[in-house]
C-alpha atoms as a printed R data frame, in Angstrom:
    type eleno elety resid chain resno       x       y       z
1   ATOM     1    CA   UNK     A     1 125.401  97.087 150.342
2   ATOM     2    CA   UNK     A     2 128.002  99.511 152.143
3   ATOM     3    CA   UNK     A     3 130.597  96.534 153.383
4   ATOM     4    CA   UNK     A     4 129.295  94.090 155.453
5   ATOM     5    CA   UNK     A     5 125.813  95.979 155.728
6   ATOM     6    CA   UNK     A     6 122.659  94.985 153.222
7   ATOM     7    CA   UNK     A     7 120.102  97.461 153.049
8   ATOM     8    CA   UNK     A     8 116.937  96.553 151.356
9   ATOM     9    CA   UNK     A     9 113.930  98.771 151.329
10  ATOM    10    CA   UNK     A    10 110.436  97.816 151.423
11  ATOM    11    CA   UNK     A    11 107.713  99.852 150.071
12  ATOM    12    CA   UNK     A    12 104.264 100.415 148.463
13  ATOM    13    CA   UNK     A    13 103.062  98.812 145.562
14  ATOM    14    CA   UNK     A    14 102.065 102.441 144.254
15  ATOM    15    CA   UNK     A    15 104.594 104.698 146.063
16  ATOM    16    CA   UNK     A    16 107.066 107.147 144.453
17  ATOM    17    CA   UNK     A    17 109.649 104.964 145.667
18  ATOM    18    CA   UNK     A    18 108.698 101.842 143.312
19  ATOM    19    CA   UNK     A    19 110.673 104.019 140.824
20  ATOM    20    CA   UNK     A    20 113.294 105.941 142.840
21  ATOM    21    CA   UNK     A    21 115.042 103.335 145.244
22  ATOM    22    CA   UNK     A    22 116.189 101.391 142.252
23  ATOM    23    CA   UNK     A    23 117.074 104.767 140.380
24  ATOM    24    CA   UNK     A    24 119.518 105.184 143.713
25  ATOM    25    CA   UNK     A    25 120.963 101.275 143.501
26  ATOM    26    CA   UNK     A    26 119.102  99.882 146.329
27  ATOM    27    CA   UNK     A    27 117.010  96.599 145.873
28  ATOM    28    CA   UNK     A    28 113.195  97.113 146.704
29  ATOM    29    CA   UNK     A    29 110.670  94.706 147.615
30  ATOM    30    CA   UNK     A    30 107.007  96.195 147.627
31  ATOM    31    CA   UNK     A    31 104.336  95.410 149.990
32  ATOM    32    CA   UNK     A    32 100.200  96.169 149.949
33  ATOM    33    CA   UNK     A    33  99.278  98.378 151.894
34  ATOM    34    CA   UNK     A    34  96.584 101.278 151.960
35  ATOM    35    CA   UNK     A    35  95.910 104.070 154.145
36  ATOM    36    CA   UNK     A    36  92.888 103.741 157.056
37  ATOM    37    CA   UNK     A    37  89.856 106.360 155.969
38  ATOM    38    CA   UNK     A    38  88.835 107.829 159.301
39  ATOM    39    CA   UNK     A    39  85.419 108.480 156.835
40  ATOM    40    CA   UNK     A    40  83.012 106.599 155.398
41  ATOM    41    CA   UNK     A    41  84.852 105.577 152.222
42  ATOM    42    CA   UNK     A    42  85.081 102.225 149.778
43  ATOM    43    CA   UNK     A    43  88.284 101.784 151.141
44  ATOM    44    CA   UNK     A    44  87.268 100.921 155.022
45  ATOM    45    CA   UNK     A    45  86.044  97.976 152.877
46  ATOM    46    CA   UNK     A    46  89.406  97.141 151.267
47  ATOM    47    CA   UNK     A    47  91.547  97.850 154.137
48  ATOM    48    CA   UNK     A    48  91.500  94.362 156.408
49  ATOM    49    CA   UNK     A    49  92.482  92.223 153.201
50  ATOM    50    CA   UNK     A    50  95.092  94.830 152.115
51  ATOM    51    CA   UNK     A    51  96.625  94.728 155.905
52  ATOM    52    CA   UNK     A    52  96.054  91.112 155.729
53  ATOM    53    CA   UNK     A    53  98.337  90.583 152.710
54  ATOM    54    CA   UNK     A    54 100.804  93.159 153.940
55  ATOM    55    CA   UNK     A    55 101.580  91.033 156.601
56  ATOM    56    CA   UNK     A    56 102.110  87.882 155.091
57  ATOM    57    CA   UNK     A    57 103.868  89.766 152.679
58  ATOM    58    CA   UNK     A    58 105.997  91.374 155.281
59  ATOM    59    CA   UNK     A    59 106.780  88.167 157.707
60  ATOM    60    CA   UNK     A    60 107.724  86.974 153.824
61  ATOM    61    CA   UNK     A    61 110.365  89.612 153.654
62  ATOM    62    CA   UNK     A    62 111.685  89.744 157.386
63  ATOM    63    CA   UNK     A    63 111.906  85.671 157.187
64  ATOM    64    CA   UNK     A    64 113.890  85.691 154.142
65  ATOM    65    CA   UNK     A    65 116.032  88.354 154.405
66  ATOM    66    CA   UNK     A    66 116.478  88.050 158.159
67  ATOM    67    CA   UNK     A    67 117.332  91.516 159.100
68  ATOM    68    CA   UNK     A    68 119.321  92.977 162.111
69  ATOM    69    CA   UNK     A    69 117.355  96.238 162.257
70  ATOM    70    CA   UNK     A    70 114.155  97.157 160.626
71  ATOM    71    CA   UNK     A    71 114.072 101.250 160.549
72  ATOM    72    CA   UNK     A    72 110.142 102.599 159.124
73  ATOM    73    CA   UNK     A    73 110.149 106.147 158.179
74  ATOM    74    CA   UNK     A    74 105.925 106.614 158.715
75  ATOM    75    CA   UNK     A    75 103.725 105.428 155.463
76  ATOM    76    CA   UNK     A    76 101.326 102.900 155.177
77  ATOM    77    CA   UNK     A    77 103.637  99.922 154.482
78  ATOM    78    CA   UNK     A    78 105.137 101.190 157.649
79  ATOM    79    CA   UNK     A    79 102.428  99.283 159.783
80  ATOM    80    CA   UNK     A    80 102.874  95.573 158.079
81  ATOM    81    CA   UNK     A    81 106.781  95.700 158.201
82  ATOM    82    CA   UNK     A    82 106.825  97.439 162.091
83  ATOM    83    CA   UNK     A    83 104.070  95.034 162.943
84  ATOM    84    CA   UNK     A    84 106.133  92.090 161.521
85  ATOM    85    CA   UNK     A    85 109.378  93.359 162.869
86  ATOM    86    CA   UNK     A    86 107.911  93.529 166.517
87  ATOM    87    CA   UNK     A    87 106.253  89.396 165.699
88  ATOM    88    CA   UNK     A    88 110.076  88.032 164.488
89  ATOM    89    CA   UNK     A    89 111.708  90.027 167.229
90  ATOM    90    CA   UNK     A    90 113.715  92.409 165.295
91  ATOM    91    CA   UNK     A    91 114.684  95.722 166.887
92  ATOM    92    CA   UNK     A    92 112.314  98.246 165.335
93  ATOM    93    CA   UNK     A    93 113.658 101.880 165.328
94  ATOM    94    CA   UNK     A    94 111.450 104.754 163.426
95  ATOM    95    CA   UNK     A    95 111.833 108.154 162.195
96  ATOM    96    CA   UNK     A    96 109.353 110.804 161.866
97  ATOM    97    CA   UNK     A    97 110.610 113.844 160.045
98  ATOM    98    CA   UNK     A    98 106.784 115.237 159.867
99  ATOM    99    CA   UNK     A    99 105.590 117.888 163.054
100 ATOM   100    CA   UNK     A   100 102.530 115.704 163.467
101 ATOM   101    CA   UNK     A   101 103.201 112.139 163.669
102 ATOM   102    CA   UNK     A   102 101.453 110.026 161.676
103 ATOM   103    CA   UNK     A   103  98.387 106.964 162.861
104 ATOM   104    CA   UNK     A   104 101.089 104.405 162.131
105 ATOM   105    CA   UNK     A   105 103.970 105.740 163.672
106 ATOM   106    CA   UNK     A   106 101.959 106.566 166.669
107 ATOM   107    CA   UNK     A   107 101.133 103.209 167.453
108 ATOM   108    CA   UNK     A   108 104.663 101.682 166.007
109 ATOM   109    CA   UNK     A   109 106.737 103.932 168.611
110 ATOM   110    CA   UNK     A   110 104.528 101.904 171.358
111 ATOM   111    CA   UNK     A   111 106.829  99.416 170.963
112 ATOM   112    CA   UNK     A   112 109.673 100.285 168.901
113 ATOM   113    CA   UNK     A   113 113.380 100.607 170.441
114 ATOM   114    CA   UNK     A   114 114.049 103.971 169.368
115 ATOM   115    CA   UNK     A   115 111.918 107.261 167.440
116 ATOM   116    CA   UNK     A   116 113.929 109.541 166.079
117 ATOM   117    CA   UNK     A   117 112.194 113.203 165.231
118 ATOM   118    CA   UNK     A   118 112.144 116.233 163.552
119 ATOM   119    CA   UNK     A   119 110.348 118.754 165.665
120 ATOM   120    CA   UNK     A   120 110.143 118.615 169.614
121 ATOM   121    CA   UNK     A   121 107.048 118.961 169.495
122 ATOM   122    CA   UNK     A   122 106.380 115.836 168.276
123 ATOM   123    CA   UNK     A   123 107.805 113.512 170.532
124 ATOM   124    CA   UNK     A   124 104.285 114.151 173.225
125 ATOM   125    CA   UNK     A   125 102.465 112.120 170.345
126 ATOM   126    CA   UNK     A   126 104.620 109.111 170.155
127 ATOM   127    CA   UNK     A   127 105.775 106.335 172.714
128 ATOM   128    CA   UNK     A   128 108.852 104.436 172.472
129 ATOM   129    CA   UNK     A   129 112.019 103.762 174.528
130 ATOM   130    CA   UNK     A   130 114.132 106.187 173.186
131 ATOM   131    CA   UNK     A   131 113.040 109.046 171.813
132 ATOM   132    CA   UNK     A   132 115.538 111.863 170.219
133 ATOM   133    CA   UNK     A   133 114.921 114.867 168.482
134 ATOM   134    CA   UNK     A   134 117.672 115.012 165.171
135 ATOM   135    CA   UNK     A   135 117.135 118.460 163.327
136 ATOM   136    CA   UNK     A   136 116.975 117.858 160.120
137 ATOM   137    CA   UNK     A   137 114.451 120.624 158.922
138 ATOM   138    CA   UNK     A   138 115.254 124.320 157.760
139 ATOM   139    CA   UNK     A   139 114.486 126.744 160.548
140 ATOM   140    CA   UNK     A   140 114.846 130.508 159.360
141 ATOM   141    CA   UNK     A   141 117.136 129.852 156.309
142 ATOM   142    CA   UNK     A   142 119.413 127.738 158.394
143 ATOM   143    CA   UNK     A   143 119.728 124.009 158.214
144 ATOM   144    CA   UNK     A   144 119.580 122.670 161.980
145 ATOM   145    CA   UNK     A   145 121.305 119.237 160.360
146 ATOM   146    CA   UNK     A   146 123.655 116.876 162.853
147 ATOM   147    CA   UNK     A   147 121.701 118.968 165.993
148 ATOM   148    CA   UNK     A   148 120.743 115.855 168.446
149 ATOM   149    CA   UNK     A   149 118.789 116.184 171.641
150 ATOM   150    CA   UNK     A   150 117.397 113.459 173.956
151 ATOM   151    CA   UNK     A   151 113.766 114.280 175.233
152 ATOM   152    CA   UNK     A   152 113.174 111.493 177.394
């Protein structure tokens, strides 16, 4: 909490950040979710009931907690929450720091209010609103940090 804003994270049951969003003082509520094979794999056969539960898991969350602003950074738990945000009516805003956008942030910036990016380049594979290239990325030994550039 930073004054009169709450921020809560959500995130995967098995993620990296299960351990480090508490570490940093945040509260975190976890969500299933697994990634889509694009191959024949055991888990095409587990992925409608895990997307399943992280929705009803997510509408959970976004119901209780009743945000202002949901803000998905690309990951699997990405699609429940952004899905969910879009249902309740909550402004959805995303951020891709990756060159190549990810499935789920590809069809999140569809209808999201604002994408936020790393690379130029990227903004031809996502939709959105908005969208606006922040440097945040290392280019020849120099940070390109607080650069901002509209591409629309």
């Amino acid at each position: 909490s930073a004054g009169d804003v709450e921020i809560h994270f959500a995130g995967a049951e098995q993620g990296l950040e299960r351990r480090m969003v508490p570490q940093a003082g945040y509260p975190l509520s976890t969500v299933p979710a697994i990634g889509l094979s694009r191959s024949l794999h055991l888990d095409l056969l587990r992925f409608p009931w895990r997307l399943f539960r992280g929705i009803l898991r997510s509408l959970k969350l976004l119901l209780r907690y009743k945000p202002h602003l949901v803000i998905c950074t690309g990951g699997y738990v990405s699609g429940p929450i952004g899905l969910c945000a879009r249902i309740v009516g909550c402004p959805l805003v995303l951020h891709e720091s990756n060159r190549r956008a990810g499935l789920t942030t590809r069809i999140l910036s569809r209808f999201s209010r604002q994408v936020y990016l790393g690379f130029p380049s990227t903004a031809r594979e996502v939709g959105g609103q908005k969208r606006r290239v922040v440097g945040n990325h290392p280019v020849g030994g120099r940070s390109r940090a607080g650069e901002s550039s509209s591409v629309d």
